[in-house]
mmCIF file of C-alpha atoms and ligand atoms in Angstrom:
data_model
loop_
_atom_site.group_PDB
_atom_site.id
_atom_site.type_symbol
_atom_site.label_atom_id
_atom_site.label_comp_id
_atom_site.label_asym_id
_atom_site.label_seq_id
_atom_site.Cartn_x
_atom_site.Cartn_y
_atom_site.Cartn_z
ATOM 1 C CA UNK G 1 38.414 -29.565 -11.038
ATOM 2 C CA UNK G 2 36.301 -30.908 -14.171
ATOM 3 C CA UNK G 3 34.227 -33.937 -13.022
ATOM 4 C CA UNK G 4 36.211 -36.145 -15.416
ATOM 5 C CA UNK G 5 39.339 -35.149 -14.064
ATOM 6 C CA UNK G 6 38.042 -35.697 -10.455
ATOM 7 C CA UNK G 7 36.360 -39.013 -11.434
ATOM 8 C CA UNK G 8 39.785 -40.125 -12.805
ATOM 9 C CA UNK G 9 41.784 -38.914 -9.654
ATOM 10 C CA UNK G 10 39.454 -40.847 -7.503
ATOM 11 C CA UNK G 11 40.109 -43.920 -9.470
ATOM 12 C CA UNK G 12 43.301 -44.478 -7.791
ATOM 13 C CA UNK G 13 43.358 -41.805 -4.688
ATOM 14 C CA UNK G 14 40.555 -43.979 -2.883
ATOM 15 C CA UNK G 15 37.671 -42.105 -1.627
ATOM 16 C CA UNK G 16 37.551 -44.053 1.391
ATOM 17 C CA UNK G 17 41.078 -42.686 2.865
ATOM 18 C CA UNK G 18 41.895 -40.177 0.606
ATOM 19 C CA UNK G 19 45.311 -42.344 0.104
ATOM 20 C CA UNK G 20 46.695 -44.002 -2.691
ATOM 21 C CA UNK G 21 49.475 -47.290 -3.276
ATOM 22 C CA UNK G 22 50.470 -46.554 -6.939
ATOM 23 C CA UNK G 23 53.071 -49.635 -7.844
ATOM 24 C CA UNK G 24 55.736 -47.915 -10.225
ATOM 25 C CA UNK G 25 56.600 -50.069 -12.981
ATOM 26 C CA UNK G 26 57.887 -47.548 -15.629
ATOM 27 C CA UNK G 27 61.364 -47.868 -14.872
ATOM 28 C CA UNK G 28 62.431 -49.667 -18.229
ATOM 29 C CA UNK G 29 61.613 -46.251 -19.769
ATOM 30 C CA UNK G 30 65.035 -45.068 -19.404
ATOM 31 C CA UNK G 31 66.799 -48.232 -17.737
ATOM 32 C CA UNK G 32 65.835 -51.264 -19.816
ATOM 33 C CA UNK G 33 65.244 -54.189 -18.584
ATOM 34 C CA UNK G 34 65.971 -53.802 -14.921
ATOM 35 C CA UNK G 35 66.370 -56.557 -12.204
ATOM 36 C CA UNK G 36 63.434 -58.310 -11.762
ATOM 37 C CA UNK G 37 61.306 -56.101 -13.869
ATOM 38 C CA UNK G 38 63.087 -58.098 -17.121
ATOM 39 C CA UNK G 39 59.552 -59.659 -17.959
ATOM 40 C CA UNK G 40 57.121 -57.038 -17.184
ATOM 41 C CA UNK G 41 54.275 -59.259 -17.190
ATOM 42 C CA UNK G 42 55.113 -61.691 -14.844
ATOM 43 C CA UNK G 43 56.493 -59.108 -12.159
ATOM 44 C CA UNK G 44 53.392 -56.943 -12.245
ATOM 45 C CA UNK G 45 50.189 -58.968 -12.763
ATOM 46 C CA UNK G 46 50.511 -60.554 -9.157
ATOM 47 C CA UNK G 47 50.897 -57.495 -7.492
ATOM 48 C CA UNK G 48 48.045 -55.585 -9.489
ATOM 49 C CA UNK G 49 45.265 -56.945 -6.795
ATOM 50 C CA UNK G 50 46.825 -55.308 -4.226
ATOM 51 C CA UNK G 51 47.913 -51.722 -6.140
ATOM 52 C CA UNK G 52 45.204 -48.908 -6.358
ATOM 53 C CA UNK G 53 47.116 -48.040 -9.694
ATOM 54 C CA UNK G 54 50.077 -49.261 -11.819
ATOM 55 C CA UNK G 55 52.052 -46.720 -12.947
ATOM 56 C CA UNK G 56 53.792 -47.692 -16.702
ATOM 57 C CA UNK G 57 54.712 -46.789 -20.068
ATOM 58 C CA UNK G 58 51.991 -47.282 -22.967
ATOM 59 C CA UNK G 59 54.356 -50.233 -24.261
ATOM 60 C CA UNK G 60 54.444 -52.133 -21.592
ATOM 61 C CA UNK G 61 50.552 -51.632 -20.653
ATOM 62 C CA UNK G 62 49.819 -52.590 -24.580
ATOM 63 C CA UNK G 63 52.207 -55.758 -24.574
ATOM 64 C CA UNK G 64 52.165 -57.062 -21.042
ATOM 65 C CA UNK G 65 48.517 -56.236 -19.342
ATOM 66 C CA UNK G 66 45.687 -57.935 -20.327
ATOM 67 C CA UNK G 67 43.151 -55.260 -21.472
ATOM 68 C CA UNK G 68 40.365 -56.733 -19.356
ATOM 69 C CA UNK G 69 42.274 -56.423 -16.061
ATOM 70 C CA UNK G 70 40.418 -53.979 -14.237
ATOM 71 C CA UNK G 71 43.226 -51.612 -12.616
ATOM 72 C CA UNK G 72 43.430 -48.027 -12.991
ATOM 73 C CA UNK G 73 46.452 -46.810 -14.756
ATOM 74 C CA UNK G 74 49.077 -43.802 -14.613
ATOM 75 C CA UNK G 75 50.816 -43.397 -17.944
ATOM 76 C CA UNK G 76 54.335 -42.356 -17.714
ATOM 77 C CA UNK G 77 54.453 -39.858 -20.429
ATOM 78 C CA UNK G 78 57.681 -38.378 -20.082
ATOM 79 C CA UNK G 79 61.445 -39.769 -21.616
ATOM 80 C CA UNK G 80 63.476 -39.802 -24.387
ATOM 81 C CA UNK G 81 66.940 -40.688 -22.512
ATOM 82 C CA UNK G 82 68.829 -43.334 -21.401
ATOM 83 C CA UNK G 83 71.101 -44.463 -18.670
ATOM 84 C CA UNK G 84 73.732 -44.689 -21.234
ATOM 85 C CA UNK G 85 73.204 -41.364 -22.919
ATOM 86 C CA UNK G 86 74.256 -38.095 -22.221
ATOM 87 C CA UNK G 87 71.908 -36.461 -20.069
ATOM 88 C CA UNK G 88 69.051 -38.133 -18.044
ATOM 89 C CA UNK G 89 67.212 -34.622 -17.373
ATOM 90 C CA UNK G 90 67.106 -34.336 -21.185
ATOM 91 C CA UNK G 91 63.285 -35.476 -21.457
ATOM 92 C CA UNK G 92 60.704 -34.747 -23.744
ATOM 93 C CA UNK G 93 56.903 -35.803 -24.157
ATOM 94 C CA UNK G 94 56.811 -39.534 -25.215
ATOM 95 C CA UNK G 95 52.849 -39.995 -25.359
ATOM 96 C CA UNK G 96 50.034 -37.483 -25.760
ATOM 97 C CA UNK G 97 46.909 -37.347 -23.423
ATOM 98 C CA UNK G 98 44.986 -38.143 -26.519
ATOM 99 C CA UNK G 99 46.669 -41.883 -26.577
ATOM 100 C CA UNK G 100 46.380 -41.895 -22.519
ATOM 101 C CA UNK G 101 42.626 -41.621 -23.057
ATOM 102 C CA UNK G 102 42.442 -44.219 -25.735
ATOM 103 C CA UNK G 103 44.154 -46.160 -23.169
ATOM 104 C CA UNK G 104 41.611 -45.594 -20.477
ATOM 105 C CA UNK G 105 44.154 -44.072 -18.228
ATOM 106 C CA UNK G 106 43.264 -42.399 -15.156
ATOM 107 C CA UNK G 107 46.485 -39.987 -14.943
ATOM 108 C CA UNK G 108 49.999 -39.273 -16.843
ATOM 109 C CA UNK G 109 53.045 -38.646 -15.115
ATOM 110 C CA UNK G 110 56.349 -36.947 -16.184
ATOM 111 C CA UNK G 111 59.452 -35.767 -14.532
ATOM 112 C CA UNK G 112 60.725 -32.729 -13.933
ATOM 113 C CA UNK G 113 64.408 -32.056 -13.324
ATOM 114 C CA UNK G 114 64.805 -28.899 -11.147
ATOM 115 C CA UNK G 115 68.358 -27.229 -11.207
ATOM 116 C CA UNK G 116 69.577 -29.166 -14.396
ATOM 117 C CA UNK G 117 70.301 -27.768 -17.525
ATOM 118 C CA UNK G 118 66.920 -28.987 -18.808
ATOM 119 C CA UNK G 119 64.945 -27.455 -15.972
ATOM 120 C CA UNK G 120 63.420 -24.950 -18.302
ATOM 121 C CA UNK G 121 62.259 -27.653 -20.900
ATOM 122 C CA UNK G 122 61.178 -30.304 -18.327
ATOM 123 C CA UNK G 123 59.158 -27.196 -16.797
ATOM 124 C CA UNK G 124 57.595 -26.403 -19.889
ATOM 125 C CA UNK G 125 56.566 -30.311 -20.593
ATOM 126 C CA UNK G 126 54.793 -30.146 -17.156
ATOM 127 C CA UNK G 127 52.656 -26.896 -18.231
ATOM 128 C CA UNK G 128 51.906 -28.259 -21.369
ATOM 129 C CA UNK G 129 50.768 -31.166 -19.903
ATOM 130 C CA UNK G 130 48.757 -29.463 -17.307
ATOM 131 C CA UNK G 131 46.986 -27.208 -19.773
ATOM 132 C CA UNK G 132 46.075 -30.516 -21.915
ATOM 133 C CA UNK G 133 45.002 -32.476 -18.815
ATOM 134 C CA UNK G 134 42.665 -29.677 -17.394
ATOM 135 C CA UNK G 135 41.206 -29.335 -21.262
ATOM 136 C CA UNK G 136 40.890 -33.391 -21.316
ATOM 137 C CA UNK G 137 40.045 -34.033 -17.722
ATOM 138 C CA UNK G 138 43.387 -35.756 -17.277
ATOM 139 C CA UNK G 139 45.300 -35.860 -13.817
ATOM 140 C CA UNK G 140 48.633 -35.108 -14.034
ATOM 141 C CA UNK G 141 51.527 -36.426 -11.696
ATOM 142 C CA UNK G 142 54.830 -34.482 -11.600
ATOM 143 C CA UNK G 143 57.540 -36.842 -10.433
ATOM 144 C CA UNK G 144 60.456 -34.285 -8.749
ATOM 145 C CA UNK G 145 63.398 -36.157 -10.022
ATOM 146 C CA UNK G 146 66.873 -35.700 -8.459
ATOM 147 C CA UNK G 147 69.684 -35.293 -11.261
ATOM 148 C CA UNK G 148 72.331 -37.502 -10.285
ATOM 149 C CA UNK G 149 74.559 -34.153 -10.317
ATOM 150 C CA UNK G 150 72.566 -32.632 -7.460
ATOM 151 C CA UNK G 151 72.922 -35.809 -5.311
ATOM 152 C CA UNK G 152 71.100 -34.662 -2.624
ATOM 153 C CA UNK G 153 67.736 -35.031 -1.387
ATOM 154 C CA UNK G 154 67.287 -32.355 1.680
ATOM 155 C CA UNK G 155 64.141 -30.598 2.587
ATOM 156 C CA UNK G 156 65.126 -27.383 0.860
ATOM 157 C CA UNK G 157 65.622 -28.562 -2.611
ATOM 158 C CA UNK G 158 62.620 -31.108 -2.391
ATOM 159 C CA UNK G 159 60.260 -28.081 -1.072
ATOM 160 C CA UNK G 160 61.700 -25.994 -4.212
ATOM 161 C CA UNK G 161 60.765 -28.906 -6.598
ATOM 162 C CA UNK G 162 57.478 -29.846 -5.182
ATOM 163 C CA UNK G 163 56.358 -26.141 -4.755
ATOM 164 C CA UNK G 164 57.504 -25.441 -8.485
ATOM 165 C CA UNK G 165 55.525 -28.782 -9.787
ATOM 166 C CA UNK G 166 52.386 -27.679 -7.443
ATOM 167 C CA UNK G 167 52.400 -23.958 -8.989
ATOM 168 C CA UNK G 168 52.631 -24.972 -12.587
ATOM 169 C CA UNK G 169 49.556 -27.091 -11.707
ATOM 170 C CA UNK G 170 50.497 -30.658 -11.106
ATOM 171 C CA UNK G 171 47.403 -32.579 -9.669
ATOM 172 C CA UNK G 172 49.610 -34.685 -7.532
ATOM 173 C CA UNK G 173 53.255 -34.253 -6.835
ATOM 174 C CA UNK G 174 55.379 -37.646 -6.378
ATOM 175 C CA UNK G 175 59.013 -37.109 -4.604
ATOM 176 C CA UNK G 176 61.426 -38.531 -2.367
ATOM 177 C CA UNK G 177 61.020 -39.018 1.605
ATOM 178 C CA UNK G 178 63.969 -36.769 3.508
ATOM 179 C CA UNK G 179 64.780 -35.685 6.947
ATOM 180 C CA UNK G 180 61.897 -32.764 7.801
ATOM 181 C CA UNK G 181 59.579 -34.388 4.691
ATOM 182 C CA UNK G 182 56.792 -32.592 6.808
ATOM 183 C CA UNK G 183 58.241 -28.978 5.629
ATOM 184 C CA UNK G 184 58.156 -30.245 2.251
ATOM 185 C CA UNK G 185 54.470 -31.562 2.454
ATOM 186 C CA UNK G 186 53.369 -28.378 4.626
ATOM 187 C CA UNK G 187 54.816 -25.751 1.286
ATOM 188 C CA UNK G 188 53.154 -28.185 -1.271
ATOM 189 C CA UNK G 189 49.712 -27.308 -1.990
ATOM 190 C CA UNK G 190 48.891 -30.096 -4.075
ATOM 191 C CA UNK G 191 49.113 -33.867 -2.419
ATOM 192 C CA UNK G 192 52.262 -35.759 -2.261
ATOM 193 C CA UNK G 193 53.140 -39.396 -2.766
ATOM 194 C CA UNK G 194 56.616 -40.883 -2.020
ATOM 195 C CA UNK G 195 58.696 -43.025 -4.487
ATOM 196 C CA UNK G 196 60.512 -45.731 -2.587
ATOM 197 C CA UNK G 197 64.021 -45.331 -4.423
ATOM 198 C CA UNK G 198 66.928 -48.000 -4.672
ATOM 199 C CA UNK G 199 66.147 -50.992 -3.006
ATOM 200 C CA UNK G 200 66.939 -51.490 1.116
ATOM 201 C CA UNK G 201 65.635 -53.538 3.753
ATOM 202 C CA UNK G 202 61.986 -54.289 3.776
ATOM 203 C CA UNK G 203 61.866 -53.158 7.374
ATOM 204 C CA UNK G 204 63.331 -50.029 6.275
ATOM 205 C CA UNK G 205 61.082 -49.548 3.154
ATOM 206 C CA UNK G 206 57.960 -49.791 5.562
ATOM 207 C CA UNK G 207 59.618 -47.316 8.048
ATOM 208 C CA UNK G 208 59.875 -44.921 5.321
ATOM 209 C CA UNK G 209 56.389 -45.072 4.231
ATOM 210 C CA UNK G 210 55.269 -44.869 7.968
ATOM 211 C CA UNK G 211 57.326 -41.637 8.247
ATOM 212 C CA UNK G 212 56.147 -40.511 4.947
ATOM 213 C CA UNK G 213 52.597 -40.899 5.580
ATOM 214 C CA UNK G 214 53.164 -39.550 9.283
ATOM 215 C CA UNK G 215 54.569 -36.220 7.703
ATOM 216 C CA UNK G 216 51.682 -35.734 5.479
ATOM 217 C CA UNK G 217 51.858 -37.788 2.305
ATOM 218 C CA UNK G 218 48.810 -39.407 0.902
ATOM 219 C CA UNK G 219 50.824 -42.327 -0.253
ATOM 220 C CA UNK G 220 53.409 -43.903 -2.139
ATOM 221 C CA UNK G 221 54.301 -44.695 -5.880
ATOM 222 C CA UNK G 222 56.789 -47.337 -5.089
ATOM 223 C CA UNK G 223 58.954 -49.578 -7.503
ATOM 224 C CA UNK G 224 62.278 -51.140 -6.695
ATOM 225 C CA UNK G 225 61.043 -51.848 -2.685
ATOM 226 C CA UNK G 226 58.351 -53.648 -3.426
ATOM 227 C CA UNK G 227 59.508 -56.022 -6.928
ATOM 228 C CA UNK G 228 62.830 -56.274 -5.899
ATOM 229 C CA UNK G 229 61.775 -57.691 -2.563
ATOM 230 C CA UNK G 230 62.086 -61.502 -2.615
ATOM 231 C CA UNK G 231 58.399 -61.570 -1.170
ATOM 232 C CA UNK G 232 56.958 -58.608 -3.359
ATOM 233 C CA UNK G 233 53.258 -59.432 -2.240
ATOM 234 C CA UNK G 234 53.973 -59.381 1.383
ATOM 235 C CA UNK G 235 55.889 -56.281 0.969
ATOM 236 C CA UNK G 236 53.084 -54.611 -1.037
ATOM 237 C CA UNK G 237 50.122 -55.591 1.326
ATOM 238 C CA UNK G 238 52.566 -54.365 4.486
ATOM 239 C CA UNK G 239 52.808 -51.344 2.384
ATOM 240 C CA UNK G 240 48.661 -50.934 2.091
ATOM 241 C CA UNK G 241 48.232 -51.699 5.738
ATOM 242 C CA UNK G 242 50.299 -48.663 6.430
ATOM 243 C CA UNK G 243 48.644 -46.610 3.727
ATOM 244 C CA UNK G 244 45.154 -47.333 4.242
ATOM 245 C CA UNK G 245 44.708 -49.042 7.405
ATOM 246 C CA UNK G 246 47.112 -46.629 9.408
ATOM 247 C CA UNK G 247 49.417 -49.297 10.896
ATOM 248 C CA UNK G 248 52.804 -48.738 12.135
ATOM 249 C CA UNK G 249 55.745 -49.995 11.240
ATOM 250 C CA UNK G 250 56.033 -53.107 13.579
ATOM 251 C CA UNK G 251 52.274 -54.039 12.577
ATOM 252 C CA UNK G 252 53.154 -53.687 8.896
ATOM 253 C CA UNK G 253 56.277 -55.855 9.885
ATOM 254 C CA UNK G 254 53.655 -58.370 10.615
ATOM 255 C CA UNK G 255 51.753 -58.408 7.905
ATOM 256 C CA UNK G 256 54.820 -58.769 5.691
ATOM 257 C CA UNK G 257 56.038 -61.861 8.026
ATOM 258 C CA UNK G 258 53.000 -63.358 7.755
ATOM 259 C CA UNK G 259 52.987 -63.464 3.922
ATOM 260 C CA UNK G 260 56.427 -63.686 3.516
ATOM 261 C CA UNK G 261 57.612 -67.025 2.459
ATOM 262 C CA UNK G 262 59.302 -69.102 5.138
ATOM 263 C CA UNK G 263 63.046 -68.699 5.195
ATOM 264 C CA UNK G 264 64.948 -71.634 4.370
ATOM 265 C CA UNK G 265 67.199 -72.611 7.376
ATOM 266 C CA UNK G 266 70.722 -72.426 6.462
ATOM 267 C CA UNK G 267 72.968 -75.857 6.359
ATOM 268 C CA UNK G 268 75.016 -76.500 8.810
HETATM 269 C C1 LIG F 1 61.676 -42.892 -12.253
HETATM 270 C C2 LIG F 1 60.281 -43.205 -11.576
HETATM 271 C C3 LIG F 1 59.973 -44.428 -10.733
HETATM 272 O O1 LIG F 1 58.540 -44.687 -10.878
HETATM 273 C C4 LIG F 1 60.114 -44.220 -9.505
HETATM 274 O O2 LIG F 1 61.617 -43.846 -9.211
HETATM 275 C C5 LIG F 1 59.346 -45.111 -8.577
HETATM 276 O O3 LIG F 1 60.100 -46.147 -8.305
HETATM 277 P P1 LIG F 1 61.053 -46.646 -6.942
HETATM 278 O O4 LIG F 1 60.230 -46.831 -5.780
HETATM 279 O O5 LIG F 1 61.341 -47.757 -7.263
HETATM 280 O O6 LIG F 1 61.950 -45.394 -7.001
HETATM 281 O O7 LIG F 1 59.425 -42.390 -11.748
HETATM 282 O O8 LIG F 1 61.878 -41.475 -12.764
#
């Protein structure tokens, strides 16, 4: 690994713990103004002090994030599809590594769609990005997307996706948590971060985080389960406590409750 690549990586994978809390706010690239991310700046800025990196598109970065903000950035560089289009897996590269360098990003992220009709094209996108990332010192995060039609998140399928991403050269692989997750981690030579997925109750999302770490993930790349919470700051603090301070779900729930707004009492 070149010095530049290693240095960029260590800006968001904290050298003290070897772990990371990535804040995923890139959803608009195919979902548009999704719930609670309608005004990106208002959602993102209060969470920035608690994130090891924010993962977002160059458009939101340029328009919504103050250039003086001292947060490492991982740029989403694949896309070209939408939730109302014919096929979400038909992604191409939408941002160059040169633009990522201009934006002082410390990583780039793209999705691969194993088992879909666009498997080949998205895997070649990854290969091209890794070649350029190695040449220019830019870490690549491969996101193992689960196509709607696959509808499965089992260890066999996710191991296949993650291993292929690592074989092609991804520096970090992002995937979903599943039963027997340690099998996914063990068979993937690259470090794994876990996506949160659709919003679930806070305690469940903390459990997912703790179970992922227990199974060997190096952190999370979490979005909706943080910023769609009624208490996003409490939530990211609790996630941080698991990822960096090795607390269990019960202790993390304590962190959440300590930082959450008191619940309004129901009127009788
Ligand atoms: C979409 C992504 C998202 O960043 C990813 O799904 C993480 O966000 P969430 O925790 O909301 O699932 O990469 O392809």
